[in-house]
Amino acid sequence: KIQLEKVENAFEPLLKSLNITRFFAYGISDDRLGQKLILVLETDFLSEKEKSTLLSSVKTTLSTYQIPKAIFTISTFSETATSKIDKKATIKRLNL
């Protein structure tokens, strides 16, 4: 079992340097793995090179299973009535 908070903590300083302050780790269904870990960022764009650099940067901090299999971006997160990130609604908007 992966602790999502640990994954998020590993990415936090790297993402702050890119001025990305809102993000979350999440598990989605996968045909081969059963479930796979992804990282969702609130930003308009992140190049494939930047995504690859982010994933490489946490390899010394996280185990192989804790490294997200993909990074997705979305311009704005869905929010709950109390202004918290609505992860399920955001994932649904990404069509995952």
CSV table of N, CA and C in Angstrom, one decimal:
chain,number,residue,atom,x,y,z
A,1,LYS,N,0.8,-1.2,0.0
A,1,LYS,CA,0.0,0.0,0.0
A,1,LYS,C,0.9,1.2,0.0
A,2,ILE,N,0.6,2.2,-0.9
A,2,ILE,CA,1.4,3.4,-1.0
A,2,ILE,C,0.7,4.5,-0.2
A,3,GLN,N,1.5,5.2,0.5
A,3,GLN,CA,1.0,6.4,1.3
A,3,GLN,C,1.1,7.6,0.3
A,4,LEU,N,0.0,8.1,-0.1
A,4,LEU,CA,-0.1,9.2,-1.1
A,4,LEU,C,0.6,10.4,-0.5
A,5,GLU,N,0.5,10.7,0.7
A,5,GLU,CA,1.0,11.9,1.4
A,5,GLU,C,2.6,11.9,1.2
A,6,LYS,N,3.2,10.7,1.4
A,6,LYS,CA,4.6,10.6,1.2
A,6,LYS,C,5.1,10.9,-0.2
A,7,VAL,N,4.3,10.5,-1.2
A,7,VAL,CA,4.6,10.8,-2.6
A,7,VAL,C,4.4,12.3,-2.8
A,8,GLU,N,3.4,12.8,-2.3
A,8,GLU,CA,3.1,14.3,-2.5
A,8,GLU,C,4.2,15.1,-1.8
A,9,ASN,N,4.7,14.7,-0.7
A,9,ASN,CA,5.7,15.4,0.0
A,9,ASN,C,7.0,15.4,-0.7
A,10,ALA,N,7.3,14.3,-1.4
A,10,ALA,CA,8.5,14.2,-2.2
A,10,ALA,C,8.5,15.2,-3.4
A,11,PHE,N,7.3,15.4,-4.0
A,11,PHE,CA,7.2,16.3,-5.2
A,11,PHE,C,7.1,17.7,-4.8
A,12,GLU,N,6.6,18.0,-3.6
A,12,GLU,CA,6.3,19.4,-3.2
A,12,GLU,C,7.4,20.4,-3.5
A,13,PRO,N,8.6,20.2,-3.0
A,13,PRO,CA,9.7,21.2,-3.3
A,13,PRO,C,10.0,21.4,-4.8
A,14,LEU,N,9.9,20.3,-5.5
A,14,LEU,CA,10.2,20.4,-7.0
A,14,LEU,C,9.1,21.2,-7.7
A,15,LEU,N,7.9,20.9,-7.3
A,15,LEU,CA,6.8,21.6,-8.0
A,15,LEU,C,6.7,23.1,-7.6
A,16,LYS,N,7.1,23.4,-6.3
A,16,LYS,CA,7.1,24.8,-5.9
A,16,LYS,C,8.1,25.6,-6.7
A,17,SER,N,9.2,25.0,-7.1
A,17,SER,CA,10.2,25.6,-7.9
A,17,SER,C,9.6,25.9,-9.3
A,18,LEU,N,8.6,25.2,-9.7
A,18,LEU,CA,7.9,25.5,-11.0
A,18,LEU,C,6.7,26.3,-10.9
A,19,ASN,N,6.5,26.9,-9.6
A,19,ASN,CA,5.3,27.7,-9.3
A,19,ASN,C,4.0,26.9,-9.4
A,20,ILE,N,4.1,25.6,-9.1
A,20,ILE,CA,2.9,24.7,-9.0
A,20,ILE,C,2.6,24.4,-7.6
A,21,THR,N,1.5,24.9,-7.0
A,21,THR,CA,1.3,24.8,-5.6
A,21,THR,C,0.2,23.8,-5.3
A,22,ARG,N,-0.7,23.5,-6.3
A,22,ARG,CA,-1.8,22.5,-6.1
A,22,ARG,C,-1.6,21.3,-7.0
A,23,PHE,N,-1.6,20.2,-6.3
A,23,PHE,CA,-1.3,18.9,-7.0
A,23,PHE,C,-1.8,17.8,-6.1
A,24,PHE,N,-2.0,16.6,-6.6
A,24,PHE,CA,-2.3,15.4,-5.7
A,24,PHE,C,-1.9,14.1,-6.4
A,25,ALA,N,-1.5,13.1,-5.6
A,25,ALA,CA,-1.3,11.8,-6.1
A,25,ALA,C,-2.6,11.0,-6.0
A,26,TYR,N,-2.8,10.1,-6.9
A,26,TYR,CA,-4.1,9.4,-7.0
A,26,TYR,C,-3.9,8.0,-7.6
A,27,GLY,N,-4.6,7.0,-7.2
A,27,GLY,CA,-4.6,5.7,-7.8
A,27,GLY,C,-5.8,5.5,-8.8
A,28,ILE,N,-5.5,5.1,-10.0
A,28,ILE,CA,-6.6,4.9,-11.0
A,28,ILE,C,-6.5,3.4,-11.4
A,29,SER,N,-7.6,3.0,-12.0
A,29,SER,CA,-7.7,1.6,-12.5
A,29,SER,C,-6.7,1.4,-13.7
A,30,ASP,N,-6.1,0.2,-13.7
A,30,ASP,CA,-5.2,-0.1,-14.8
A,30,ASP,C,-5.4,-1.6,-15.1
A,31,ASP,N,-5.6,-1.9,-16.4
A,31,ASP,CA,-5.8,-3.3,-16.9
A,31,ASP,C,-4.7,-4.2,-16.5
A,32,ARG,N,-3.4,-3.8,-16.6
A,32,ARG,CA,-2.3,-4.6,-16.3
A,32,ARG,C,-1.9,-4.7,-14.9
A,33,LEU,N,-1.9,-3.5,-14.2
A,33,LEU,CA,-1.5,-3.4,-12.8
A,33,LEU,C,-2.6,-3.6,-11.8
A,34,GLY,N,-3.8,-3.4,-12.2
A,34,GLY,CA,-4.9,-3.4,-11.3
A,34,GLY,C,-5.2,-2.0,-10.9
A,35,GLN,N,-4.2,-1.3,-10.4
A,35,GLN,CA,-4.3,0.1,-10.1
A,35,GLN,C,-2.9,0.7,-10.3
A,36,LYS,N,-2.9,2.0,-10.8
A,36,LYS,CA,-1.6,2.6,-10.9
A,36,LYS,C,-1.6,4.0,-10.3
A,37,LEU,N,-0.5,4.4,-9.9
A,37,LEU,CA,-0.3,5.7,-9.3
A,37,LEU,C,0.0,6.8,-10.3
A,38,ILE,N,-0.8,7.9,-10.2
A,38,ILE,CA,-0.6,9.1,-11.1
A,38,ILE,C,-0.4,10.3,-10.2
A,39,LEU,N,0.1,11.4,-10.9
A,39,LEU,CA,0.2,12.7,-10.2
A,39,LEU,C,-0.5,13.7,-11.1
A,40,VAL,N,-1.4,14.4,-10.5
A,40,VAL,CA,-2.2,15.4,-11.2
A,40,VAL,C,-1.8,16.8,-10.7
A,41,LEU,N,-1.4,17.7,-11.7
A,41,LEU,CA,-1.0,19.0,-11.4
A,41,LEU,C,-1.9,20.1,-11.9
A,42,GLU,N,-2.1,21.1,-11.1
A,42,GLU,CA,-3.0,22.2,-11.5
A,42,GLU,C,-2.0,23.2,-12.2
A,43,THR,N,-2.0,23.1,-13.5
A,43,THR,CA,-1.1,24.0,-14.4
A,43,THR,C,-1.6,23.9,-15.8
A,44,ASP,N,-1.4,24.9,-16.6
A,44,ASP,CA,-1.8,24.9,-18.0
A,44,ASP,C,-1.0,24.0,-18.8
A,45,PHE,N,0.3,23.9,-18.6
A,45,PHE,CA,1.1,23.0,-19.4
A,45,PHE,C,2.4,22.6,-18.7
A,46,LEU,N,2.8,21.4,-19.0
A,46,LEU,CA,4.1,20.9,-18.5
A,46,LEU,C,4.7,20.0,-19.6
A,47,SER,N,5.8,20.3,-20.1
A,47,SER,CA,6.4,19.6,-21.3
A,47,SER,C,6.7,18.1,-20.8
A,48,GLU,N,6.8,17.3,-21.8
A,48,GLU,CA,7.2,15.9,-21.5
A,48,GLU,C,8.6,15.8,-20.8
A,49,LYS,N,9.5,16.7,-21.3
A,49,LYS,CA,10.8,16.8,-20.7
A,49,LYS,C,10.7,17.2,-19.2
A,50,GLU,N,9.9,18.2,-18.9
A,50,GLU,CA,9.7,18.6,-17.5
A,50,GLU,C,9.1,17.4,-16.6
A,51,LYS,N,8.2,16.7,-17.2
A,51,LYS,CA,7.5,15.6,-16.5
A,51,LYS,C,8.6,14.5,-16.2
A,52,SER,N,9.4,14.2,-17.2
A,52,SER,CA,10.4,13.2,-17.1
A,52,SER,C,11.5,13.6,-16.0
A,53,THR,N,11.8,14.9,-16.0
A,53,THR,CA,12.8,15.4,-15.0
A,53,THR,C,12.2,15.3,-13.6
A,54,LEU,N,10.9,15.6,-13.5
A,54,LEU,CA,10.3,15.5,-12.2
A,54,LEU,C,10.3,14.1,-11.6
A,55,LEU,N,10.0,13.1,-12.5
A,55,LEU,CA,10.0,11.7,-12.1
A,55,LEU,C,11.4,11.2,-11.8
A,56,SER,N,12.4,11.7,-12.5
A,56,SER,CA,13.8,11.3,-12.3
A,56,SER,C,14.3,11.8,-11.0
A,57,SER,N,13.8,13.0,-10.6
A,57,SER,CA,14.3,13.7,-9.4
A,57,SER,C,13.9,13.1,-8.1
A,58,VAL,N,12.8,12.3,-8.1
A,58,VAL,CA,12.4,11.6,-6.9
A,58,VAL,C,12.8,10.2,-6.8
A,59,LYS,N,13.6,9.7,-7.7
A,59,LYS,CA,14.0,8.3,-7.7
A,59,LYS,C,14.9,7.9,-6.5
A,60,THR,N,15.6,8.9,-5.9
A,60,THR,CA,16.4,8.7,-4.7
A,60,THR,C,15.6,8.8,-3.5
A,61,THR,N,14.4,9.4,-3.5
A,61,THR,CA,13.6,9.6,-2.3
A,61,THR,C,12.5,8.6,-2.2
A,62,LEU,N,11.9,8.1,-3.3
A,62,LEU,CA,10.8,7.2,-3.3
A,62,LEU,C,11.2,5.8,-3.9
A,63,SER,N,10.5,4.8,-3.5
A,63,SER,CA,10.8,3.4,-4.1
A,63,SER,C,10.1,3.4,-5.5
A,64,THR,N,10.5,2.4,-6.2
A,64,THR,CA,10.0,2.2,-7.6
A,64,THR,C,8.4,2.2,-7.6
A,65,TYR,N,7.8,1.6,-6.6
A,65,TYR,CA,6.3,1.5,-6.6
A,65,TYR,C,5.7,2.8,-6.2
A,66,GLN,N,6.5,3.7,-5.6
A,66,GLN,CA,5.9,5.0,-5.1
A,66,GLN,C,6.1,6.1,-6.2
A,67,ILE,N,6.7,5.8,-7.3
A,67,ILE,CA,6.9,6.8,-8.4
A,67,ILE,C,5.7,6.7,-9.3
A,68,PRO,N,5.0,7.8,-9.5
A,68,PRO,CA,3.9,7.8,-10.4
A,68,PRO,C,4.2,7.3,-11.8
A,69,LYS,N,3.2,6.5,-12.4
A,69,LYS,CA,3.4,6.0,-13.7
A,69,LYS,C,3.1,7.0,-14.8
A,70,ALA,N,2.4,8.1,-14.4
A,70,ALA,CA,2.1,9.2,-15.3
A,70,ALA,C,1.8,10.5,-14.6
A,71,ILE,N,2.0,11.6,-15.3
A,71,ILE,CA,1.7,12.9,-14.7
A,71,ILE,C,0.7,13.6,-15.7
A,72,PHE,N,-0.4,14.1,-15.1
A,72,PHE,CA,-1.4,14.7,-15.9
A,72,PHE,C,-1.5,16.2,-15.4
A,73,THR,N,-1.9,17.1,-16.3
A,73,THR,CA,-2.1,18.5,-16.0
A,73,THR,C,-3.5,18.9,-16.3
A,74,ILE,N,-4.0,19.8,-15.6
A,74,ILE,CA,-5.4,20.4,-15.8
A,74,ILE,C,-5.3,21.8,-15.3
A,75,SER,N,-6.0,22.7,-16.1
A,75,SER,CA,-5.8,24.1,-15.8
A,75,SER,C,-6.4,24.5,-14.4
A,76,THR,N,-7.6,23.9,-14.0
A,76,THR,CA,-8.1,24.2,-12.7
A,76,THR,C,-8.7,22.9,-12.1
A,77,PHE,N,-8.5,22.7,-10.9
A,77,PHE,CA,-9.1,21.5,-10.2
A,77,PHE,C,-10.6,21.8,-9.9
A,78,SER,N,-11.4,20.7,-9.9
A,78,SER,CA,-12.7,20.8,-9.4
A,78,SER,C,-12.6,20.9,-7.9
A,79,GLU,N,-13.6,21.6,-7.3
A,79,GLU,CA,-13.5,21.9,-5.8
A,79,GLU,C,-14.8,21.5,-5.2
A,80,THR,N,-14.7,21.1,-3.9
A,80,THR,CA,-15.9,20.8,-3.1
A,80,THR,C,-16.6,22.1,-2.7
A,81,ALA,N,-17.7,22.1,-2.0
A,81,ALA,CA,-18.4,23.3,-1.5
A,81,ALA,C,-17.5,24.0,-0.5
A,82,THR,N,-16.6,23.3,0.1
A,82,THR,CA,-15.7,24.0,1.1
A,82,THR,C,-14.4,24.4,0.5
A,83,SER,N,-14.3,24.5,-0.8
A,83,SER,CA,-13.1,24.9,-1.5
A,83,SER,C,-11.9,24.0,-1.4
A,84,LYS,N,-12.1,22.7,-1.1
A,84,LYS,CA,-11.1,21.7,-1.1
A,84,LYS,C,-11.0,21.1,-2.5
A,85,ILE,N,-9.9,20.5,-2.9
A,85,ILE,CA,-9.8,19.8,-4.1
A,85,ILE,C,-10.7,18.6,-4.2
A,86,ASP,N,-11.6,18.5,-5.2
A,86,ASP,CA,-12.4,17.3,-5.4
A,86,ASP,C,-11.7,16.4,-6.3
A,87,LYS,N,-11.0,15.5,-5.8
A,87,LYS,CA,-10.1,14.6,-6.6
A,87,LYS,C,-10.9,13.7,-7.6
A,88,LYS,N,-12.0,13.1,-7.1
A,88,LYS,CA,-12.8,12.3,-8.0
A,88,LYS,C,-13.3,13.1,-9.2
A,89,ALA,N,-13.9,14.3,-8.9
A,89,ALA,CA,-14.4,15.1,-10.0
A,89,ALA,C,-13.3,15.5,-11.0
A,90,THR,N,-12.2,15.8,-10.4
A,90,THR,CA,-11.0,16.3,-11.3
A,90,THR,C,-10.6,15.1,-12.2
A,91,ILE,N,-10.5,13.9,-11.6
A,91,ILE,CA,-10.1,12.7,-12.4
A,91,ILE,C,-11.1,12.4,-13.5
A,92,LYS,N,-12.4,12.6,-13.1
A,92,LYS,CA,-13.5,12.4,-14.1
A,92,LYS,C,-13.3,13.4,-15.3
A,93,ARG,N,-13.0,14.6,-15.0
A,93,ARG,CA,-12.8,15.6,-16.0
A,93,ARG,C,-11.6,15.3,-16.9
A,94,LEU,N,-10.6,14.6,-16.4
A,94,LEU,CA,-9.5,14.2,-17.2
A,94,LEU,C,-9.8,12.9,-18.1
A,95,ASN,N,-11.0,12.4,-17.9
A,95,ASN,CA,-11.4,11.2,-18.6
A,95,ASN,C,-10.5,10.0,-18.3
A,96,LEU,N,-10.2,9.8,-17.1
A,96,LEU,CA,-9.3,8.6,-16.7
A,96,LEU,C,-10.1,7.5,-16.1
